Coordinates of C-alpha atoms in Angstrom, one line a residue:
Chain A
M21 CA 81.9 244.9 119.5
Y22 CA 85.2 243.1 119.7
E23 CA 88.9 243.8 120.2
S24 CA 90.5 244.5 116.9
D25 CA 92.0 241.0 116.7
G26 CA 88.6 239.5 117.3
S27 CA 89.6 237.8 120.4
I28 CA 87.4 239.3 123.1
M29 CA 83.9 240.7 123.0
V30 CA 84.1 244.1 124.8
Y31 CA 80.5 245.3 124.5
W32 CA 77.0 244.2 123.4
H33 CA 73.7 246.0 123.0
A34 CA 70.3 244.4 122.9
L35 CA 67.7 245.7 120.5
D36 CA 63.9 245.1 120.6
S37 CA 62.9 241.7 119.4
W38 CA 62.1 242.6 115.7
D39 CA 64.8 245.1 115.3
G40 CA 68.1 244.4 113.5
V41 CA 71.2 246.2 112.7
G42 CA 71.4 247.2 109.1
Q43 CA 74.3 249.6 108.9
L44 CA 77.4 250.4 111.0
H45 CA 79.5 253.4 110.6
A46 CA 82.6 254.5 112.4
D47 CA 85.0 257.3 112.2
A48 CA 87.1 259.5 114.5
S49 CA 84.9 262.5 114.6
S50 CA 81.4 261.0 114.8
G51 CA 82.2 257.8 116.7
L52 CA 80.3 254.6 116.0
S53 CA 76.7 254.7 114.8
A54 CA 74.5 251.8 114.0
G55 CA 71.3 251.9 112.0
T56 CA 68.5 249.5 112.8
S57 CA 65.7 248.1 110.8
S58 CA 63.1 250.1 112.7
G59 CA 64.7 253.4 111.7
L60 CA 66.6 254.2 114.9
V61 CA 70.2 255.3 114.7
L62 CA 72.2 254.4 117.8
V63 CA 75.3 256.4 118.5
F64 CA 77.9 254.8 120.7
D65 CA 80.5 256.6 122.7
I66 CA 83.8 254.8 122.6
P67 CA 86.4 256.1 125.0
P68 CA 90.0 256.3 123.8
K69 CA 91.0 253.8 126.4
G70 CA 89.2 251.0 128.1
T71 CA 86.0 249.3 127.2
N72 CA 83.4 251.5 128.8
I73 CA 81.2 251.8 125.8
T74 CA 77.9 253.5 126.2
V75 CA 75.0 254.4 124.0
S76 CA 75.2 258.2 123.9
E77 CA 72.2 258.9 121.7
V78 CA 69.3 257.4 119.9
L79 CA 68.3 259.3 116.8
E80 CA 64.7 258.9 115.9
Q81 CA 64.1 260.8 112.7
H82 CA 63.7 257.8 110.3
H83 CA 60.5 255.7 110.2
D84 CA 61.9 253.0 107.9
A85 CA 64.9 250.7 108.0
I86 CA 68.2 252.4 107.8
T87 CA 70.0 251.5 104.6
D88 CA 73.3 253.5 104.7
I89 CA 75.2 255.9 106.9
S90 CA 78.1 258.1 105.6
A91 CA 80.3 260.7 107.2
E92 CA 81.8 263.7 105.5
L93 CA 84.7 262.5 103.5
G94 CA 86.2 265.8 102.5
Q95 CA 85.8 269.3 103.8
A96 CA 82.4 270.4 104.8
P97 CA 81.4 274.0 104.0
D98 CA 80.0 275.9 107.0
G99 CA 76.7 274.6 108.2
A100 CA 76.8 271.6 105.9
G101 CA 76.8 268.8 108.5
D102 CA 79.1 265.8 108.8
L103 CA 76.9 262.7 108.8
V104 CA 74.1 261.6 106.5
T105 CA 71.7 258.7 107.1
A106 CA 69.4 257.1 104.5
D107 CA 66.4 254.8 104.8
D108 CA 64.3 252.3 102.9
A109 CA 61.7 255.0 101.9
G110 CA 64.4 257.3 100.5
T111 CA 64.4 259.8 103.3
L112 CA 67.8 261.4 104.0
C113 CA 68.8 263.1 107.2
I114 CA 71.9 265.3 107.5
W115 CA 73.4 265.7 111.0
S116 CA 76.0 267.7 112.7
T117 CA 77.9 265.6 115.2
G118 CA 79.8 266.8 118.2
E119 CA 78.7 266.8 121.8
E120 CA 75.2 266.0 120.6
F121 CA 73.8 265.1 117.2
T122 CA 71.7 267.8 115.7
L123 CA 69.5 267.3 112.7
L124 CA 70.4 269.9 110.1
S125 CA 68.2 269.0 107.2
K126 CA 65.8 266.3 106.1
I127 CA 65.3 265.4 102.5
P128 CA 61.9 263.8 102.2
A129 CA 61.3 260.5 100.5
S130 CA 60.3 260.6 96.8
G131 CA 58.9 257.1 96.3
C132 CA 62.1 255.2 96.0
C133 CA 64.4 253.3 98.3
C134 CA 67.8 254.9 98.8
A135 CA 70.2 252.0 99.2
S136 CA 73.5 253.9 99.3
V137 CA 74.7 257.4 100.3
K138 CA 78.0 259.4 100.4
L139 CA 78.8 262.8 101.7
W140 CA 81.6 264.9 100.2
N141 CA 82.4 268.6 100.5
G142 CA 78.9 269.3 101.5
I143 CA 77.4 267.3 98.6
V144 CA 75.2 264.3 99.3
A145 CA 75.4 261.6 96.6
A146 CA 72.5 259.1 96.9
G147 CA 71.9 256.0 94.9
Y148 CA 68.3 254.8 94.5
G149 CA 66.5 251.5 93.8
N150 CA 65.2 252.9 90.5
G151 CA 68.7 253.4 89.1
Q152 CA 69.0 257.1 89.7
I153 CA 71.8 259.0 91.4
R154 CA 70.8 262.3 92.9
L155 CA 73.1 265.0 94.3
Y156 CA 71.8 267.2 97.1
E157 CA 73.2 270.3 98.9
A158 CA 73.9 269.0 102.4
A159 CA 73.3 272.4 104.1
T160 CA 69.9 273.1 102.5
G161 CA 68.7 269.7 101.3
L162 CA 68.1 271.1 97.8
L163 CA 68.4 268.8 94.8
R164 CA 71.3 269.9 92.6
A165 CA 71.7 267.1 90.1
E166 CA 69.8 264.0 88.8
V167 CA 71.3 261.3 86.8
N168 CA 69.5 258.4 85.1
A169 CA 72.5 256.3 85.8
H170 CA 71.5 252.6 85.8
A171 CA 68.7 250.4 84.5
R172 CA 68.4 248.5 87.8
W173 CA 68.7 248.9 91.6
I174 CA 71.9 250.7 92.6
Y175 CA 73.6 248.7 95.4
A176 CA 76.8 250.5 95.9
L177 CA 78.3 254.0 95.9
D178 CA 81.8 254.9 96.7
L179 CA 83.7 258.2 96.6
A180 CA 87.4 259.0 96.2
P181 CA 87.9 262.0 98.4
Q182 CA 91.0 263.4 96.8
T183 CA 89.4 263.8 93.3
G184 CA 85.7 263.7 93.9
K185 CA 85.3 260.6 91.7
L186 CA 82.1 258.7 92.4
L187 CA 81.7 255.0 91.7
S188 CA 78.3 253.4 91.3
G189 CA 77.5 249.7 90.9
A190 CA 74.1 248.2 90.2
E191 CA 72.1 245.1 89.4
D192 CA 72.2 246.0 85.7
S193 CA 75.8 244.6 85.7
F194 CA 77.2 248.1 85.1
V195 CA 79.8 250.0 87.1
H196 CA 80.1 253.7 86.3
V197 CA 82.8 256.2 87.3
W198 CA 81.6 259.8 87.6
K199 CA 83.4 263.1 88.5
L200 CA 81.8 265.4 91.0
S201 CA 82.8 269.1 91.2
R202 CA 81.6 272.5 92.1
N203 CA 81.6 275.3 89.6
P204 CA 83.3 278.2 91.3
D205 CA 81.4 280.9 89.3
T206 CA 77.9 279.5 89.5
D207 CA 78.3 277.5 92.7
N208 CA 76.5 274.7 90.9
V209 CA 77.2 271.1 91.6
E210 CA 78.4 269.3 88.5
I211 CA 78.7 265.7 87.6
E212 CA 80.2 264.2 84.5
H213 CA 80.4 260.6 83.3
C214 CA 84.0 259.3 83.1
H215 CA 83.8 255.6 82.4
A216 CA 81.4 252.6 82.1
E217 CA 82.3 249.0 82.8
C218 CA 80.0 246.1 82.1
V219 CA 80.7 243.1 84.4
T220 CA 79.0 240.6 82.0
D221 CA 76.2 238.5 83.5
T222 CA 76.8 239.7 87.0
Q223 CA 74.5 241.6 89.3
V224 CA 77.0 244.0 91.0
C225 CA 76.4 244.1 94.7
G226 CA 79.6 245.9 95.9
A227 CA 82.0 248.4 94.4
R228 CA 84.8 250.3 96.1
F229 CA 87.7 252.5 95.0
C230 CA 91.1 251.0 96.0
D231 CA 92.9 254.3 96.3
P232 CA 91.9 257.7 97.5
E233 CA 92.2 259.2 94.0
G234 CA 89.9 256.8 92.4
N235 CA 92.3 255.3 89.8
S236 CA 91.4 251.8 90.6
F237 CA 88.3 250.0 92.0
A238 CA 87.1 246.5 93.0
V239 CA 83.7 244.9 92.3
T240 CA 81.8 242.1 93.9
G241 CA 78.6 240.5 92.6
Y242 CA 75.8 238.0 93.4
D243 CA 77.0 234.4 92.9
L244 CA 80.5 235.6 92.4
S245 CA 83.2 234.1 94.5
E246 CA 85.9 236.5 93.1
I247 CA 86.6 240.1 93.5
Y248 CA 87.3 241.9 90.2
C249 CA 89.8 244.7 90.3
Y250 CA 90.0 247.3 87.7
G251 CA 92.8 249.9 87.2
R252 CA 93.6 252.6 84.7
A253 CA 95.5 251.4 81.8
Chain B
M19 CA 48.0 222.0 98.0
F20 CA 45.9 225.1 98.3
N21 CA 44.1 223.8 101.3
K22 CA 43.1 226.6 103.7
K23 CA 45.0 225.2 106.7
F24 CA 48.1 224.6 104.7
M25 CA 48.0 228.2 103.3
E26 CA 47.4 229.6 106.8
E27 CA 50.6 228.0 107.9
L28 CA 52.5 229.2 104.9
F29 CA 51.4 232.8 105.5
K30 CA 52.6 232.9 109.1
P31 CA 55.9 235.0 109.3
Q32 CA 58.7 232.4 109.5
E33 CA 62.3 231.8 108.5
L34 CA 63.1 230.5 105.0
Y35 CA 63.0 226.7 104.9
S36 CA 66.4 225.0 105.0
K37 CA 67.5 223.2 101.8
K38 CA 66.7 219.9 103.3
A39 CA 63.2 221.0 104.5
L40 CA 62.3 222.4 101.1
R41 CA 63.4 219.2 99.4
T42 CA 61.2 217.2 101.8
V43 CA 58.2 219.4 101.2
Y44 CA 58.8 219.1 97.4
D45 CA 59.0 215.3 97.6
R46 CA 55.8 215.1 99.6
L47 CA 54.0 217.4 97.1
A48 CA 55.2 215.4 94.1
H49 CA 54.2 212.1 95.6
A50 CA 50.8 213.4 96.6
S51 CA 49.8 213.1 93.0
I52 CA 49.9 209.9 90.9
M53 CA 53.4 210.6 89.9
R54 CA 56.0 208.0 90.9
L55 CA 59.6 209.0 90.4
N56 CA 62.7 207.1 91.3
Q57 CA 65.5 209.0 93.2
A58 CA 67.4 210.1 90.0
S59 CA 64.3 211.4 88.3
M60 CA 63.2 213.2 91.5
D61 CA 66.6 214.8 91.8
K62 CA 66.5 216.0 88.2
L63 CA 63.0 217.4 88.7
Y64 CA 64.0 219.2 91.8
D65 CA 67.1 220.7 90.1
L66 CA 64.9 221.8 87.2
M67 CA 62.5 223.5 89.6
T68 CA 65.1 225.2 91.6
M69 CA 67.1 226.5 88.6
A70 CA 63.9 227.8 87.0
F71 CA 62.8 229.5 90.1
K72 CA 66.3 231.0 90.6
Y73 CA 66.1 232.3 87.1
Q74 CA 62.7 233.9 87.7
V75 CA 63.8 235.6 90.9
L76 CA 67.1 236.8 89.6
L77 CA 65.8 238.3 86.4
C78 CA 63.0 240.3 88.0
P79 CA 63.4 243.8 86.8
R80 CA 62.0 245.3 90.0
P81 CA 61.9 243.7 93.4
K82 CA 58.1 244.0 93.4
D83 CA 58.0 241.9 90.3
I84 CA 58.5 238.7 92.3
L85 CA 54.8 239.2 93.2
L86 CA 53.9 239.3 89.5
V87 CA 55.9 236.1 89.0
T88 CA 53.8 234.5 91.7
F89 CA 50.6 235.8 90.1
N90 CA 51.8 234.3 86.8
H91 CA 52.2 230.9 88.5
L92 CA 48.7 231.1 90.0
D93 CA 47.1 232.3 86.8
A94 CA 48.5 229.2 85.1
I95 CA 47.2 226.9 87.9
K96 CA 43.8 228.5 87.6
D97 CA 43.8 227.7 84.0
F98 CA 44.4 224.0 84.7
I99 CA 41.6 223.7 87.2
H100 CA 39.1 226.2 85.8
D101 CA 36.5 223.3 85.7
S102 CA 36.8 222.6 89.4
P103 CA 35.1 225.3 91.4
G104 CA 36.2 224.0 94.7
I105 CA 39.9 224.2 94.1
L106 CA 39.4 227.4 92.1
N107 CA 38.0 229.0 95.2
Q108 CA 40.9 227.9 97.2
V109 CA 43.4 229.4 94.7
D110 CA 41.4 232.6 94.5
E111 CA 41.5 232.8 98.3
T112 CA 45.2 232.3 98.2
F113 CA 45.4 235.1 95.6
R114 CA 43.5 237.4 97.9
Q115 CA 45.7 236.6 100.8
L116 CA 48.8 237.3 98.7
I117 CA 47.4 240.7 97.6
Q118 CA 46.5 241.6 101.1
T119 CA 49.8 240.5 102.6
Y120 CA 52.2 241.8 100.0
S121 CA 50.7 244.6 97.9
C122 CA 51.6 247.3 100.3
L123 CA 55.2 246.3 100.9
S124 CA 57.8 248.9 99.9
A125 CA 60.4 248.3 97.3
G126 CA 63.1 247.9 100.0
E127 CA 61.1 245.2 101.7
F128 CA 60.6 243.3 98.4
Q129 CA 64.3 243.6 97.7
L130 CA 65.0 242.1 101.1
I131 CA 62.6 239.2 100.3
R132 CA 64.3 238.8 96.9
Q133 CA 67.8 238.9 98.4
T134 CA 66.8 236.3 101.0
L135 CA 65.6 234.0 98.2
L136 CA 68.7 234.6 96.1
I137 CA 70.9 233.7 99.1
F138 CA 69.1 230.4 99.2
F139 CA 70.0 229.8 95.5
Q140 CA 73.5 231.0 95.7
D141 CA 76.2 228.9 94.1
M142 CA 73.6 226.7 92.3
H143 CA 74.7 226.4 88.7
I144 CA 73.0 223.3 87.4
R145 CA 72.7 223.4 83.6
V146 CA 69.1 223.1 82.3
S147 CA 68.8 222.0 78.7
I148 CA 65.9 224.3 77.8
F149 CA 67.8 227.3 79.2
L150 CA 71.0 226.4 77.4
K151 CA 69.0 226.0 74.2
D152 CA 67.3 229.4 74.6
K153 CA 70.6 231.0 75.4
V154 CA 69.4 232.3 78.8
Q155 CA 72.0 230.2 80.5
N156 CA 75.8 230.0 79.7
S157 CA 77.6 226.7 79.5
N158 CA 79.1 227.5 82.9
G159 CA 75.7 227.4 84.4
R160 CA 75.3 231.1 85.0
F161 CA 72.4 233.0 83.7
V162 CA 72.6 235.6 80.9
L163 CA 71.8 239.1 82.1
P164 CA 70.7 241.0 79.1
I165 CA 71.8 244.7 78.9
S166 CA 68.9 245.6 76.5
G167 CA 65.2 245.7 76.5
P168 CA 62.6 247.6 78.6
V169 CA 63.8 249.1 81.9
P170 CA 61.7 248.2 84.9
W171 CA 58.5 250.2 85.6
G172 CA 59.6 253.3 87.5
T173 CA 63.1 253.4 86.1
E174 CA 64.3 255.8 83.4
V175 CA 66.4 254.8 80.5
P176 CA 70.0 255.5 81.5
G177 CA 71.8 258.4 79.8
L178 CA 70.5 261.7 81.0
I179 CA 72.3 264.1 83.5
R180 CA 70.3 267.1 84.7
I181 CA 71.9 270.0 86.7
F182 CA 69.8 272.4 88.9
N183 CA 70.8 275.7 90.3
H184 CA 70.0 276.8 93.9
N185 CA 66.6 278.0 92.8
G186 CA 65.6 274.6 91.6
D187 CA 65.7 275.5 87.9
E188 CA 67.2 273.1 85.5
V189 CA 70.3 274.8 84.0
K190 CA 72.1 272.1 82.1
R191 CA 71.5 268.7 80.4
T192 CA 74.2 266.3 79.3
E193 CA 74.0 262.7 78.0
F194 CA 76.3 259.7 78.3
T195 CA 76.3 256.4 76.4
T196 CA 77.0 252.8 77.3
D197 CA 76.9 249.5 75.5
G198 CA 73.4 249.0 77.0
N199 CA 70.4 249.4 74.7
Y200 CA 67.4 250.0 76.9
V201 CA 63.9 251.3 76.0
T202 CA 60.9 252.6 78.0
P203 CA 58.5 250.0 79.2
Q204 CA 54.9 250.1 77.7
R205 CA 52.8 249.5 80.8
E206 CA 52.9 248.1 84.3
G207 CA 51.7 244.6 85.1
S208 CA 48.5 244.2 87.0
F209 CA 48.5 243.3 90.7
D210 CA 44.8 242.6 90.7
L211 CA 43.0 239.2 91.0
Y212 CA 42.7 239.3 87.2
G213 CA 44.8 241.2 84.7
D214 CA 47.6 241.3 82.2
R215 CA 50.8 240.7 84.2
V216 CA 53.0 242.0 81.3
L217 CA 56.0 240.2 82.8
K218 CA 56.8 236.9 81.1
L219 CA 58.8 235.5 84.0
G220 CA 56.8 232.8 85.7
T221 CA 54.7 231.8 82.6
N222 CA 54.9 228.3 81.1
M223 CA 58.4 228.0 79.7
Y224 CA 57.4 224.9 77.8
S225 CA 54.5 226.6 76.0
V226 CA 56.5 227.4 72.9
S227 CA 57.2 224.7 70.3
R228 CA 60.9 224.5 69.7
P229 CA 62.5 223.0 66.6
V230 CA 64.3 219.8 67.5
E231 CA 68.0 220.4 67.6
T232 CA 69.9 219.0 64.6
H233 CA 73.6 219.2 64.0
M234 CA 73.8 221.8 61.3
S235 CA 76.7 224.1 61.7
G236 CA 75.8 227.8 61.5
S237 CA 72.0 227.4 61.7
S238 CA 71.8 226.5 65.4
K239 CA 71.9 230.1 66.3
N240 CA 68.6 230.7 64.5
L241 CA 66.7 227.9 66.3
A242 CA 66.8 229.7 69.6
S243 CA 66.2 233.2 68.4
H244 CA 63.0 232.3 66.6
A245 CA 61.3 230.8 69.7
K246 CA 58.6 233.4 70.3
E247 CA 56.9 233.2 73.6
N248 CA 53.2 232.2 73.4
I249 CA 51.4 232.6 76.7
V250 CA 48.0 231.7 75.4
P251 CA 47.3 227.9 76.1
N252 CA 46.7 226.0 72.9
P253 CA 42.9 225.6 72.7
L254 CA 43.3 222.4 70.6
A255 CA 45.3 220.8 73.3
K256 CA 42.5 221.2 75.7
E257 CA 40.0 219.8 73.2
E258 CA 42.2 216.8 72.7
L259 CA 42.2 216.1 76.4
N260 CA 38.5 216.6 76.6
F261 CA 37.9 214.2 73.7
L262 CA 40.0 211.6 75.5
A263 CA 38.0 212.1 78.6
R264 CA 34.8 211.7 76.6
L265 CA 36.1 208.5 75.2
L266 CA 36.7 207.2 78.6
G267 CA 33.1 208.1 79.4
G268 CA 34.1 210.4 82.2
L269 CA 33.1 213.8 80.8
E270 CA 29.8 215.2 79.6
I271 CA 29.9 216.5 76.1
K272 CA 29.9 220.3 76.2
E273 CA 29.7 222.1 73.0
P274 CA 31.6 225.3 73.5
G275 CA 30.2 228.4 71.9
G276 CA 32.2 230.1 69.1
S277 CA 34.1 228.9 66.2
E278 CA 36.0 226.1 67.9
T279 CA 34.0 223.0 67.4
G280 CA 36.4 220.6 68.8
F281 CA 39.1 218.2 67.7
R282 CA 39.4 216.9 64.1
L283 CA 41.9 214.5 62.7
N284 CA 43.8 215.6 59.6
L285 CA 46.3 213.2 58.1
F286 CA 47.6 215.8 55.6
T287 CA 50.0 218.7 56.3
T288 CA 47.3 221.4 55.8
D289 CA 43.5 221.7 55.5
E290 CA 44.0 222.8 51.9
E291 CA 45.9 219.6 51.1
E292 CA 43.1 217.6 52.6
E293 CA 40.4 219.3 50.6
H294 CA 42.5 219.0 47.4
A295 CA 43.1 215.3 48.1
A296 CA 39.3 214.8 48.6
L297 CA 38.6 216.5 45.3
T298 CA 41.2 214.6 43.3
R299 CA 40.5 211.1 44.8
P300 CA 40.0 208.6 42.0
E301 CA 36.5 207.3 41.7
E302 CA 37.5 203.6 41.7
L303 CA 38.9 204.0 45.2
S304 CA 35.5 204.8 46.7
Y305 CA 35.0 203.7 50.3
K306 CA 32.2 203.3 52.8
V307 CA 32.3 205.3 56.0
I308 CA 31.7 203.2 59.1
N309 CA 30.6 205.1 62.2
I310 CA 32.0 203.8 65.5
E311 CA 30.3 205.1 68.6
A312 CA 33.3 205.5 70.9
T313 CA 31.5 207.1 73.8
Q314 CA 29.7 204.5 75.9
V315 CA 27.7 204.6 79.0
R316 CA 29.7 203.9 82.1
T317 CA 27.9 200.6 83.1
R318 CA 28.9 199.0 79.8
R319 CA 32.6 199.4 80.4
P320 CA 33.2 198.1 83.9
V321 CA 36.9 197.4 83.4
L322 CA 37.6 200.8 82.1
A323 CA 35.5 202.4 84.9
G324 CA 37.6 200.4 87.4
I325 CA 40.8 201.7 85.9
R326 CA 39.5 205.2 85.9
A327 CA 38.6 205.0 89.6
D328 CA 42.1 203.8 90.6
P329 CA 44.7 204.3 87.9
S330 CA 47.7 203.3 90.0
P331 CA 49.1 200.0 88.8
P332 CA 49.3 197.1 91.2
V333 CA 52.5 197.4 93.3
E334 CA 55.2 194.9 92.5
P335 CA 58.4 195.2 94.5
S336 CA 60.5 193.6 91.8
E337 CA 59.3 196.1 89.1
S338 CA 62.1 198.0 87.6
P339 CA 61.7 201.8 88.1
R340 CA 60.7 203.9 85.1

């Protein structure tokens, strides 16, 4: 870990010889967490001042390499948890953070790697290697929606917290924009398709919204030295 | 190349070779045969090999398909050497080791391998004429990624959205459309020692006869689209080579069972034409057939036997490179 200008290293943590850090996640409420290739999630306690960083917890629920970590981007309903971790086998763990991390629910693997995950208003959005996007209820771990979204491995998911727009990018060269919502009468999670963009001859590796409403997004791909930005006309 | 010790070394967990190291290994392998290439030709061959391999790794529908591509490579090799049981054994042993080492890896682990390979090939955009001709590569050197065809095994055709209530019952179905035109795949390729791999990546890209490119405006589009892939090796080609080997006196005559009785020369376009010409040949042009016994016992052709034993030409430093 370095100072924000990159000048000084303030902390280092050694892992076992075959372990590697796959994912890092940081935010104000849950602190800094790092996922490793052995499935461990390390939680670091970073004090508001000074460099006395310590490992506060080691979470051992995953048995496969951690692929993504996401914190609640909106408002969590009661008991819904505020952090989700995903691994190579497709297992998802939902945690409540705070003094200590507590496992709230565990969504078992279903035969496919989950490469990307987002948590919003108690909804877990997960992108899988077989091209599917699945939405789960964070509090219960129940499957609420299943989308045959892409024809190839989904690399990237992003969520615009102000509107619930979801962005997905995959190796099939497509980027899709979806809208997540909750039906107030039925309490069902809904997802509708808003827009498809084909980045010709490019395997999309990264996709991010450029604004919190999701009116513009940027895309990166394999062998691509440019970042493509798309905005509403 | 499939020597047990060499394979053992390759199977040890290790970092990917550097570009320089790979090029060195490649040069050594190429020169271990009777091939002699000058620097420019070697560079071209290496470029061709890297771009072809990049294409195969990039276009793999699923990460696990890189193993099927490898099996396609080995299947082709086994076909070349099917008459040599010693080497065939080595290749089969390699096959078994591949199955043992890689069959049980997860999709995520295969994707990691694939991504590591793709990083090696990043930013290489050398144009390959056969790829340009077949329209699998653009003129800027980037490969064409089709948005149609069968989806990978284990993937659904994109378009369906299903909503479930809190009891797990499906309560709604909607569909969305894109420019893509995907279909369900027919079957999965085989990961066994023998089997139909289904995937065409990794098969002989030169096995199809392509019409020679002529400068006719408008029709050049059709030349590429009609090149159907034929993965069955041409049996006549094998027979031709066997006949050549018999002429040199190096191969015992084996009559293969079945309808293929070997290589026959036909100077006409079709067999029908040949028969018709034989029937309509004027009587006054009668000829005698002279039989020439081309196969000779080894001892009667000492010069030829000498060449067969050591085909490399005498080394002359002043010889201009081919």
